[in-house]
mmCIF file of C-alpha atoms in Angstrom:
data_model
loop_
_atom_site.group_PDB
_atom_site.id
_atom_site.type_symbol
_atom_site.label_atom_id
_atom_site.label_comp_id
_atom_site.label_asym_id
_atom_site.label_seq_id
_atom_site.Cartn_x
_atom_site.Cartn_y
_atom_site.Cartn_z
ATOM 1 C CA MET R 1 254.717 5.717 78.562
ATOM 2 C CA ALA R 2 258.232 6.008 79.856
ATOM 3 C CA ILE R 3 257.953 6.729 83.564
ATOM 4 C CA GLU R 4 261.104 7.682 85.400
ATOM 5 C CA GLY R 5 262.495 4.837 87.486
ATOM 6 C CA THR R 6 260.318 2.128 85.904
ATOM 7 C CA SER R 7 260.390 -0.020 82.814
ATOM 8 C CA GLU R 8 257.551 -1.507 80.805
ATOM 9 C CA LYS R 9 257.847 -4.438 78.428
ATOM 10 C CA ARG R 10 257.453 -3.251 74.859
ATOM 11 C CA GLU R 11 254.249 -4.635 73.398
ATOM 12 C CA ARG R 12 253.526 -4.909 69.704
ATOM 13 C CA ARG R 13 251.928 -1.630 68.611
ATOM 14 C CA ILE R 14 248.145 -1.461 68.526
ATOM 15 C CA ARG R 15 246.790 -1.231 64.982
ATOM 16 C CA LEU R 16 244.685 1.926 65.044
ATOM 17 C CA GLY R 17 242.073 3.283 62.648
ATOM 18 C CA MET R 18 240.484 6.725 62.628
ATOM 19 C CA VAL R 19 237.031 8.009 61.682
ATOM 20 C CA GLY R 20 237.059 11.727 60.896
ATOM 21 C CA GLY R 21 240.123 13.888 61.373
ATOM 22 C CA GLY R 22 240.928 14.572 57.730
ATOM 23 C CA SER R 23 242.985 17.454 56.349
ATOM 24 C CA GLY R 24 242.594 20.632 58.413
ATOM 25 C CA ALA R 25 240.780 18.978 61.338
ATOM 26 C CA PHE R 26 242.288 20.200 64.620
ATOM 27 C CA ILE R 27 241.148 17.422 66.934
ATOM 28 C CA GLY R 28 242.124 14.641 64.531
ATOM 29 C CA ALA R 29 245.729 15.843 64.562
ATOM 30 C CA VAL R 30 245.649 16.061 68.364
ATOM 31 C CA HIS R 31 244.487 12.440 68.634
ATOM 32 C CA ARG R 32 247.180 11.260 66.224
ATOM 33 C CA ILE R 33 249.909 13.045 68.195
ATOM 34 C CA ALA R 34 248.533 11.675 71.468
ATOM 35 C CA ALA R 35 248.452 8.137 70.087
ATOM 36 C CA ARG R 36 252.081 8.356 68.900
ATOM 37 C CA LEU R 37 253.626 10.100 71.906
ATOM 38 C CA ASP R 38 254.295 6.909 73.876
ATOM 39 C CA ASP R 39 254.611 4.773 70.732
ATOM 40 C CA HIS R 40 251.861 2.282 71.597
ATOM 41 C CA TYR R 41 249.831 2.730 68.392
ATOM 42 C CA GLU R 42 250.304 2.623 64.636
ATOM 43 C CA LEU R 43 247.725 4.336 62.416
ATOM 44 C CA VAL R 44 246.986 1.885 59.598
ATOM 45 C CA ALA R 45 243.493 2.759 58.303
ATOM 46 C CA GLY R 46 240.988 5.548 58.204
ATOM 47 C CA ALA R 47 237.649 6.878 57.064
ATOM 48 C CA LEU R 48 238.999 10.391 57.397
ATOM 49 C CA SER R 49 236.194 12.133 55.513
ATOM 50 C CA SER R 50 232.796 11.254 54.058
ATOM 51 C CA THR R 51 233.899 13.038 50.881
ATOM 52 C CA PRO R 52 235.833 10.438 48.795
ATOM 53 C CA ASP R 53 238.352 12.894 47.324
ATOM 54 C CA LYS R 54 239.141 14.397 50.727
ATOM 55 C CA ALA R 55 239.319 10.947 52.338
ATOM 56 C CA GLU R 56 241.804 9.832 49.679
ATOM 57 C CA SER R 57 243.970 12.947 49.874
ATOM 58 C CA SER R 58 243.956 12.885 53.695
ATOM 59 C CA GLY R 59 245.029 9.240 53.691
ATOM 60 C CA ARG R 60 247.794 10.017 51.238
ATOM 61 C CA GLU R 61 249.064 12.864 53.443
ATOM 62 C CA LEU R 62 249.268 10.454 56.380
ATOM 63 C CA GLY R 63 251.022 7.756 54.361
ATOM 64 C CA LEU R 64 248.230 5.184 54.664
ATOM 65 C CA ASP R 65 247.933 2.225 52.307
ATOM 66 C CA PRO R 66 245.374 3.405 49.678
ATOM 67 C CA SER R 67 243.500 0.102 50.038
ATOM 68 C CA ARG R 68 242.811 0.961 53.681
ATOM 69 C CA VAL R 69 241.478 4.465 53.108
ATOM 70 C CA TYR R 70 237.680 4.579 53.221
ATOM 71 C CA SER R 71 234.982 7.195 52.696
ATOM 72 C CA ASP R 72 232.418 5.231 54.730
ATOM 73 C CA PHE R 73 232.989 4.125 58.336
ATOM 74 C CA LYS R 74 230.639 1.137 58.058
ATOM 75 C CA GLN R 75 232.571 -0.173 55.064
ATOM 76 C CA MET R 76 235.761 0.349 57.054
ATOM 77 C CA ALA R 77 234.422 -1.555 60.093
ATOM 78 C CA ILE R 78 233.225 -4.505 57.981
ATOM 79 C CA ARG R 79 236.451 -4.883 55.985
ATOM 80 C CA GLU R 80 238.904 -4.215 58.818
ATOM 81 C CA ALA R 81 237.175 -6.789 61.036
ATOM 82 C CA LYS R 82 237.808 -9.435 58.355
ATOM 83 C CA LEU R 83 241.482 -8.608 57.715
ATOM 84 C CA LYS R 84 244.109 -10.711 59.446
ATOM 85 C CA ASP R 85 245.978 -7.537 60.336
ATOM 86 C CA GLY R 86 242.856 -5.383 60.687
ATOM 87 C CA ILE R 87 242.589 -2.590 63.200
ATOM 88 C CA GLU R 88 242.335 -3.427 66.895
ATOM 89 C CA ALA R 89 241.062 0.000 67.926
ATOM 90 C CA VAL R 90 239.472 3.013 66.281
ATOM 91 C CA ALA R 91 239.586 6.701 67.199
ATOM 92 C CA ILE R 92 236.333 8.540 66.450
ATOM 93 C CA VAL R 93 236.961 12.270 66.022
ATOM 94 C CA THR R 94 233.922 13.417 64.049
ATOM 95 C CA PRO R 95 231.306 16.001 64.989
ATOM 96 C CA ASN R 96 229.053 14.752 67.795
ATOM 97 C CA HIS R 97 226.131 13.532 65.687
ATOM 98 C CA VAL R 98 228.271 10.816 64.042
ATOM 99 C CA HIS R 99 229.648 9.307 67.281
ATOM 100 C CA TYR R 100 226.827 6.850 67.962
ATOM 101 C CA ALA R 101 226.501 5.380 64.484
ATOM 102 C CA ALA R 102 230.253 5.050 64.000
ATOM 103 C CA ALA R 103 231.034 3.634 67.435
ATOM 104 C CA LYS R 104 228.220 1.072 67.156
ATOM 105 C CA GLU R 105 229.647 -0.379 63.925
ATOM 106 C CA PHE R 106 233.060 -1.017 65.461
ATOM 107 C CA LEU R 107 231.851 -2.184 68.875
ATOM 108 C CA LYS R 108 229.641 -4.896 67.419
ATOM 109 C CA ARG R 109 232.692 -6.247 65.562
ATOM 110 C CA GLY R 110 234.842 -6.365 68.684
ATOM 111 C CA ILE R 111 237.001 -3.360 67.804
ATOM 112 C CA HIS R 112 237.967 -1.129 70.746
ATOM 113 C CA VAL R 113 236.628 2.440 70.508
ATOM 114 C CA ILE R 114 238.412 5.612 71.611
ATOM 115 C CA CYS R 115 235.852 8.395 71.157
ATOM 116 C CA ASP R 116 236.097 12.148 71.447
ATOM 117 C CA LYS R 117 233.661 13.861 73.813
ATOM 118 C CA PRO R 118 230.793 14.480 74.303
ATOM 119 C CA LEU R 119 229.581 10.903 73.981
ATOM 120 C CA THR R 120 226.847 11.655 71.412
ATOM 121 C CA SER R 121 224.628 14.524 70.327
ATOM 122 C CA THR R 122 221.519 13.304 72.193
ATOM 123 C CA LEU R 123 220.774 11.466 75.426
ATOM 124 C CA SER R 124 218.722 8.948 73.439
ATOM 125 C CA ASP R 125 221.729 8.047 71.276
ATOM 126 C CA ALA R 126 223.908 7.900 74.391
ATOM 127 C CA LYS R 127 221.625 5.288 75.944
ATOM 128 C CA LYS R 128 221.731 3.193 72.769
ATOM 129 C CA LEU R 129 225.510 3.498 72.595
ATOM 130 C CA LYS R 130 225.852 2.386 76.214
ATOM 131 C CA LYS R 131 223.872 -0.743 75.402
ATOM 132 C CA ALA R 132 226.117 -1.405 72.396
ATOM 133 C CA ALA R 133 229.211 -0.952 74.572
ATOM 134 C CA ASP R 134 227.820 -3.171 77.337
ATOM 135 C CA ASP R 135 226.986 -5.889 74.782
ATOM 136 C CA SER R 136 230.485 -5.795 73.250
ATOM 137 C CA ASP R 137 233.699 -7.388 74.471
ATOM 138 C CA ALA R 138 235.523 -4.330 73.186
ATOM 139 C CA LEU R 139 236.646 -1.453 75.393
ATOM 140 C CA PHE R 140 235.076 1.989 75.142
ATOM 141 C CA VAL R 141 237.276 4.961 76.083
ATOM 142 C CA LEU R 142 236.070 8.573 76.105
ATOM 143 C CA THR R 143 238.763 11.220 75.728
ATOM 144 C CA HIS R 144 237.993 13.602 78.559
ATOM 145 C CA ASN R 145 241.662 14.476 78.285
ATOM 146 C CA TYR R 146 241.881 16.783 81.290
ATOM 147 C CA THR R 147 241.588 13.759 83.579
ATOM 148 C CA GLY R 148 244.976 12.728 82.187
ATOM 149 C CA TYR R 149 246.911 15.627 83.735
ATOM 150 C CA PRO R 150 249.271 14.490 86.524
ATOM 151 C CA MET R 151 248.183 17.154 89.019
ATOM 152 C CA VAL R 152 244.508 16.386 88.376
ATOM 153 C CA ARG R 153 245.339 12.775 89.306
ATOM 154 C CA GLN R 154 247.175 14.164 92.361
ATOM 155 C CA ALA R 155 244.124 16.182 93.427
ATOM 156 C CA ARG R 156 241.856 13.154 93.044
ATOM 157 C CA ALA R 157 244.185 11.005 95.130
ATOM 158 C CA MET R 158 244.300 13.641 97.876
ATOM 159 C CA VAL R 159 240.505 13.759 98.010
ATOM 160 C CA GLN R 160 240.379 9.964 98.198
ATOM 161 C CA ASN R 161 243.013 9.993 100.960
ATOM 162 C CA GLY R 162 240.879 12.382 103.017
ATOM 163 C CA ASP R 163 243.433 15.202 102.936
ATOM 164 C CA ILE R 164 240.723 17.871 102.635
ATOM 165 C CA GLY R 165 238.090 16.043 104.686
ATOM 166 C CA ALA R 166 234.456 15.666 103.709
ATOM 167 C CA ILE R 167 233.721 17.727 100.592
ATOM 168 C CA ARG R 168 231.340 20.647 100.884
ATOM 169 C CA LEU R 169 231.858 22.690 97.708
ATOM 170 C CA VAL R 170 232.967 22.057 94.119
ATOM 171 C CA GLN R 171 233.550 25.057 91.859
ATOM 172 C CA MET R 172 234.007 24.482 88.108
ATOM 173 C CA GLU R 173 234.755 27.064 85.414
ATOM 174 C CA TYR R 174 235.451 26.891 81.703
ATOM 175 C CA PRO R 175 235.338 30.324 80.031
ATOM 176 C CA GLN R 176 236.424 31.027 76.440
ATOM 177 C CA ASP R 177 235.922 34.032 74.170
ATOM 178 C CA TRP R 178 236.200 32.694 70.610
ATOM 179 C CA LEU R 179 232.429 32.788 69.907
ATOM 180 C CA THR R 180 231.921 36.355 71.142
ATOM 181 C CA GLU R 181 230.907 37.275 67.592
ATOM 182 C CA ASN R 182 228.781 35.356 65.106
ATOM 183 C CA ILE R 183 231.716 33.751 63.302
ATOM 184 C CA GLU R 184 229.677 30.692 62.356
ATOM 185 C CA GLN R 185 227.979 32.853 59.713
ATOM 186 C CA SER R 186 231.369 33.571 58.118
ATOM 187 C CA GLY R 187 231.911 29.881 57.387
ATOM 188 C CA GLN R 188 234.384 29.197 60.208
ATOM 189 C CA LYS R 189 234.258 25.388 60.220
ATOM 190 C CA GLN R 190 234.726 24.705 63.921
ATOM 191 C CA ALA R 191 232.163 27.325 64.899
ATOM 192 C CA ALA R 192 229.687 26.190 62.227
ATOM 193 C CA TRP R 193 229.231 22.627 63.472
ATOM 194 C CA ARG R 194 229.513 23.459 67.162
ATOM 195 C CA THR R 195 226.623 25.924 66.949
ATOM 196 C CA ASP R 196 224.446 23.675 64.766
ATOM 197 C CA PRO R 197 221.897 21.615 66.776
ATOM 198 C CA ALA R 198 221.801 18.964 64.041
ATOM 199 C CA ARG R 199 225.519 18.236 64.425
ATOM 200 C CA SER R 200 226.348 19.336 67.961
ATOM 201 C CA GLY R 201 223.189 18.340 69.832
ATOM 202 C CA ALA R 202 220.996 20.230 72.275
ATOM 203 C CA GLY R 203 223.889 21.825 74.149
ATOM 204 C CA GLY R 204 226.214 24.508 72.819
ATOM 205 C CA SER R 205 228.767 25.658 75.375
ATOM 206 C CA THR R 206 227.324 23.121 77.815
ATOM 207 C CA GLY R 207 228.077 20.222 75.450
ATOM 208 C CA ASP R 208 231.360 21.536 74.073
ATOM 209 C CA ILE R 209 233.125 22.723 77.229
ATOM 210 C CA GLY R 210 230.609 22.435 80.078
ATOM 211 C CA THR R 211 230.863 18.650 79.918
ATOM 212 C CA HIS R 212 234.643 18.969 80.374
ATOM 213 C CA ALA R 213 234.227 21.148 83.478
ATOM 214 C CA TYR R 214 231.545 18.883 84.928
ATOM 215 C CA ASN R 215 233.574 15.739 84.237
ATOM 216 C CA LEU R 216 236.662 17.283 85.831
ATOM 217 C CA GLY R 217 234.774 18.304 88.978
ATOM 218 C CA ALA R 218 233.208 14.846 89.295
ATOM 219 C CA PHE R 219 236.540 13.098 88.615
ATOM 220 C CA VAL R 220 238.463 15.015 91.270
ATOM 221 C CA SER R 221 235.715 15.052 93.917
ATOM 222 C CA GLY R 222 234.389 11.541 93.358
ATOM 223 C CA LEU R 223 230.879 12.929 93.805
ATOM 224 C CA GLU R 224 227.781 12.018 91.813
ATOM 225 C CA LEU R 225 225.372 14.702 90.659
ATOM 226 C CA GLU R 226 221.796 14.416 91.947
ATOM 227 C CA GLU R 227 220.041 17.673 90.988
ATOM 228 C CA LEU R 228 220.810 20.851 89.080
ATOM 229 C CA ALA R 229 219.290 24.201 88.199
ATOM 230 C CA ALA R 230 220.573 25.788 84.996
ATOM 231 C CA ASP R 231 220.344 29.174 83.316
ATOM 232 C CA LEU R 232 221.443 28.956 79.661
ATOM 233 C CA ASP R 233 221.833 31.900 77.296
ATOM 234 C CA SER R 234 222.480 32.463 73.609
ATOM 235 C CA PHE R 235 223.853 35.981 73.821
ATOM 236 C CA VAL R 236 224.905 36.275 70.184
ATOM 237 C CA GLU R 237 221.960 37.203 68.000
ATOM 238 C CA GLY R 238 220.801 34.375 65.749
ATOM 239 C CA ARG R 239 222.764 31.676 67.574
ATOM 240 C CA GLN R 240 220.732 28.487 67.980
ATOM 241 C CA LEU R 241 222.599 26.971 70.937
ATOM 242 C CA ASP R 242 223.726 28.284 74.315
ATOM 243 C CA ASP R 243 227.007 30.185 74.468
ATOM 244 C CA ASN R 244 226.925 30.747 78.247
ATOM 245 C CA ALA R 245 225.636 28.736 81.199
ATOM 246 C CA HIS R 246 225.394 29.085 84.964
ATOM 247 C CA VAL R 247 224.548 25.833 86.724
ATOM 248 C CA MET R 248 223.891 25.194 90.423
ATOM 249 C CA MET R 249 224.392 21.579 91.537
ATOM 250 C CA ARG R 250 223.463 19.326 94.420
ATOM 251 C CA PHE R 251 225.516 16.158 94.753
ATOM 252 C CA LYS R 252 224.387 12.904 96.327
ATOM 253 C CA ALA R 253 225.186 12.645 100.023
ATOM 254 C CA LYS R 254 228.527 10.999 100.795
ATOM 255 C CA ASP R 255 229.808 10.135 104.272
ATOM 256 C CA GLY R 256 226.833 11.982 105.719
ATOM 257 C CA GLU R 257 227.709 15.211 103.918
ATOM 258 C CA ARG R 258 225.794 16.759 101.006
ATOM 259 C CA ALA R 259 228.056 18.843 98.773
ATOM 260 C CA LYS R 260 226.994 21.698 96.522
ATOM 261 C CA GLY R 261 228.521 22.762 93.228
ATOM 262 C CA LEU R 262 228.555 25.705 90.863
ATOM 263 C CA LEU R 263 229.573 25.546 87.191
ATOM 264 C CA TRP R 264 230.101 28.412 84.770
ATOM 265 C CA CYS R 265 230.961 27.787 81.153
ATOM 266 C CA SER R 266 231.059 30.466 78.489
ATOM 267 C CA GLN R 267 232.309 30.994 74.957
ATOM 268 C CA VAL R 268 231.529 34.723 75.001
ATOM 269 C CA ALA R 269 233.858 35.879 77.817
ATOM 270 C CA PRO R 270 236.477 38.214 76.283
ATOM 271 C CA GLY R 271 239.920 37.762 77.799
ATOM 272 C CA HIS R 272 239.541 34.032 78.377
ATOM 273 C CA GLU R 273 241.201 31.753 75.871
ATOM 274 C CA ASN R 274 240.761 28.393 77.626
ATOM 275 C CA GLY R 275 240.152 29.064 81.323
ATOM 276 C CA LEU R 276 239.369 25.609 82.695
ATOM 277 C CA MET R 277 239.560 25.514 86.492
ATOM 278 C CA VAL R 278 238.360 23.343 89.360
ATOM 279 C CA ARG R 279 238.293 24.130 93.093
ATOM 280 C CA VAL R 280 237.267 21.607 95.748
ATOM 281 C CA TYR R 281 236.678 22.595 99.380
ATOM 282 C CA GLY R 282 236.257 20.230 102.314
ATOM 283 C CA THR R 283 236.064 20.298 106.095
ATOM 284 C CA LYS R 284 239.864 20.154 106.407
ATOM 285 C CA GLY R 285 241.100 22.178 103.446
ATOM 286 C CA GLY R 286 240.893 23.070 99.779
ATOM 287 C CA LEU R 287 242.442 22.279 96.381
ATOM 288 C CA GLU R 288 242.712 24.450 93.275
ATOM 289 C CA TRP R 289 243.891 23.496 89.773
ATOM 290 C CA THR R 290 243.820 25.533 86.573
ATOM 291 C CA GLN R 291 244.677 24.331 83.082
ATOM 292 C CA LYS R 292 246.798 27.350 82.199
ATOM 293 C CA ASP R 293 249.271 26.275 84.930
ATOM 294 C CA PRO R 294 248.688 22.511 84.771
ATOM 295 C CA ASN R 295 251.901 21.461 86.507
ATOM 296 C CA TYR R 296 250.817 23.139 89.767
ATOM 297 C CA LEU R 297 248.221 22.251 92.391
ATOM 298 C CA TRP R 298 247.390 24.597 95.256
ATOM 299 C CA TYR R 299 246.637 22.843 98.541
ATOM 300 C CA THR R 300 245.450 24.787 101.579
ATOM 301 C CA PRO R 301 244.988 22.918 104.865
ATOM 302 C CA PHE R 302 242.493 24.932 106.929
ATOM 303 C CA GLY R 303 244.241 27.466 109.155
ATOM 304 C CA GLU R 304 247.616 26.979 107.476
ATOM 305 C CA PRO R 305 249.480 28.741 104.627
ATOM 306 C CA LYS R 306 248.782 27.704 101.055
ATOM 307 C CA ARG R 307 251.099 25.037 99.670
ATOM 308 C CA LEU R 308 252.132 24.750 96.040
ATOM 309 C CA LEU R 309 252.532 21.153 94.868
ATOM 310 C CA THR R 310 254.343 20.651 91.582
ATOM 311 C CA ARG R 311 254.297 17.810 89.083
ATOM 312 C CA ALA R 312 257.040 15.311 89.999
ATOM 313 C CA GLY R 313 258.055 17.583 92.880
ATOM 314 C CA ALA R 314 257.999 17.197 96.655
ATOM 315 C CA GLY R 315 254.564 16.176 97.903
ATOM 316 C CA SER R 316 253.442 14.816 94.543
ATOM 317 C CA GLY R 317 252.477 11.161 94.907
ATOM 318 C CA PRO R 318 252.283 7.967 92.843
ATOM 319 C CA ALA R 319 248.977 8.840 91.138
ATOM 320 C CA ALA R 320 250.687 11.795 89.452
ATOM 321 C CA ALA R 321 253.995 9.992 88.936
ATOM 322 C CA ARG R 322 252.504 7.175 86.850
ATOM 323 C CA VAL R 323 251.337 9.704 84.240
ATOM 324 C CA SER R 324 254.443 11.928 84.276
ATOM 325 C CA ARG R 325 257.198 11.551 81.684
ATOM 326 C CA ILE R 326 259.843 14.101 82.579
ATOM 327 C CA PRO R 327 261.444 15.522 85.764
ATOM 328 C CA SER R 328 259.938 18.408 87.713
ATOM 329 C CA GLY R 329 260.456 21.871 86.315
ATOM 330 C CA HIS R 330 259.870 20.804 82.716
ATOM 331 C CA PRO R 331 256.282 21.664 81.735
ATOM 332 C CA GLU R 332 253.837 19.045 80.523
ATOM 333 C CA GLY R 333 250.499 20.084 79.101
ATOM 334 C CA TYR R 334 247.551 19.519 76.801
ATOM 335 C CA LEU R 335 249.058 17.021 74.362
ATOM 336 C CA GLU R 336 250.628 14.977 77.149
ATOM 337 C CA GLY R 337 247.316 14.880 79.027
ATOM 338 C CA PHE R 338 245.625 13.585 75.883
ATOM 339 C CA ALA R 339 248.428 11.059 75.411
ATOM 340 C CA ASN R 340 247.936 9.801 78.964
ATOM 341 C CA ILE R 341 244.377 8.771 78.081
ATOM 342 C CA TYR R 342 245.659 6.949 74.993
ATOM 343 C CA THR R 343 248.357 5.196 77.005
ATOM 344 C CA GLU R 344 245.923 4.156 79.733
ATOM 345 C CA ALA R 345 243.716 2.784 76.947
ATOM 346 C CA ALA R 346 246.727 0.962 75.488
ATOM 347 C CA ARG R 347 247.448 -0.676 78.838
ATOM 348 C CA ALA R 348 243.858 -1.927 78.943
ATOM 349 C CA ILE R 349 244.034 -3.166 75.324
ATOM 350 C CA PHE R 350 247.313 -4.984 75.995
ATOM 351 C CA ALA R 351 245.663 -6.749 78.952
ATOM 352 C CA LYS R 352 242.675 -7.721 76.784
ATOM 353 C CA ARG R 353 245.076 -9.094 74.145
ATOM 354 C CA LYS R 354 246.571 -11.471 76.702
ATOM 355 C CA GLY R 355 243.290 -12.333 78.385
ATOM 356 C CA GLU R 356 244.468 -10.742 81.623
ATOM 357 C CA ALA R 357 242.629 -8.553 84.104
ATOM 358 C CA ILE R 358 243.166 -4.832 83.583
ATOM 359 C CA ASP R 359 245.408 -3.286 86.253
ATOM 360 C CA ALA R 360 243.239 -1.466 88.796
ATOM 361 C CA ALA R 361 245.546 1.573 88.504
ATOM 362 C CA VAL R 362 244.561 2.059 84.854
ATOM 363 C CA THR R 363 242.219 5.040 84.746
ATOM 364 C CA TYR R 364 240.341 6.467 81.780
ATOM 365 C CA PRO R 365 236.859 7.932 81.158
ATOM 366 C CA THR R 366 234.338 5.232 80.256
ATOM 367 C CA ILE R 367 230.951 4.931 78.579
ATOM 368 C CA ASP R 368 229.399 5.635 81.996
ATOM 369 C CA ASP R 369 231.258 8.944 82.262
ATOM 370 C CA GLY R 370 229.947 9.799 78.813
ATOM 371 C CA MET R 371 226.407 8.952 79.893
ATOM 372 C CA LYS R 372 226.720 11.248 82.897
ATOM 373 C CA GLY R 373 227.917 14.039 80.627
ATOM 374 C CA MET R 374 224.947 13.652 78.285
ATOM 375 C CA ALA R 375 222.526 13.495 81.207
ATOM 376 C CA PHE R 376 224.140 16.708 82.490
ATOM 377 C CA VAL R 377 223.617 18.506 79.164
ATOM 378 C CA ASP R 378 220.032 17.264 78.828
ATOM 379 C CA ALA R 379 219.193 18.308 82.400
ATOM 380 C CA CYS R 380 220.732 21.760 81.836
ATOM 381 C CA VAL R 381 218.638 22.326 78.705
ATOM 382 C CA GLN R 382 215.430 21.105 80.349
ATOM 383 C CA SER R 383 216.042 23.110 83.537
ATOM 384 C CA SER R 384 216.739 26.311 81.624
ATOM 385 C CA LYS R 385 213.551 25.883 79.583
ATOM 386 C CA ARG R 386 211.677 25.707 82.892
ATOM 387 C CA ASN R 387 213.249 28.950 84.120
ATOM 388 C CA GLY R 388 215.957 27.274 86.156
ATOM 389 C CA ALA R 389 213.810 24.610 87.840
#
């Protein structure tokens, strides 16, 4: 990305493929925008739909060479791996149940994988995918995009620097309202697959948005979850997966302190469109970040007035600056956060191209972060079945 005051040598664009994300798919378009924002990728191939006609028409809309439009991701992986100018990386933007099978095909052929979250639909598939990733020379990047926001990086750096002392409490929230009614029965596509255990997995709101909140809390705090007690509900009649969850957490002891956490995620909370928030409290102070005002971070040293830190403003450090594109006062948001993950992935891919070590400053969610997310969902489901044990 273009960072103010720095220059980066222009590398040849990464040849990118995509699995899923055909006509009308929201997240596919988001990934394509994110990949293009800093001009590090060129989309050259795709298995955009398992339906041949839709795959063909989607490829045509995107201007792809018809010979590199596929209706089967395995066929795509086999052929692209053999082409002299075949894809170097693939974005997987399908419903959850396809992630494992698709990612495995590309990983075993040395093609880098950039996968939407959650990692898979089941913990069993996640474990198999981790083995495939560990056995491959290719990179695996998981698009927990909220870790790409500059002020989230700022908060993480402040925790690491000891600005708020030893952490005691981590509060995570992600409320939405779009599933307040049974819209999956009306044929709404996004609701239909997200509430279907066969395609989404064992977790509903926990898998869809709870994993984002959990990942964000863990990313900022640097803590590792040890135990949880969960209470999951399916408030809408006939819904097969949870649409609301309250989760109490105990983190592993760090620096002699044992922190506690509380996570609430809901898709039946009227008045909340996309209310992602994280608060971290330590012995010396607290931090608060919310996605609806992503360019701001509230910092409160204990016993002192609250301080508002702004993206690229006074008090914002190098961790935020390296993922900021424009001067302070100009808002950056969701698409830029997504693009930051793609650009961090590009930096890693460029290093792999040249046989160089990846810069330690490069930060993106990995297969291990995906594993933790799936373990979180599985533990929530099991705990709730046992009445919150």
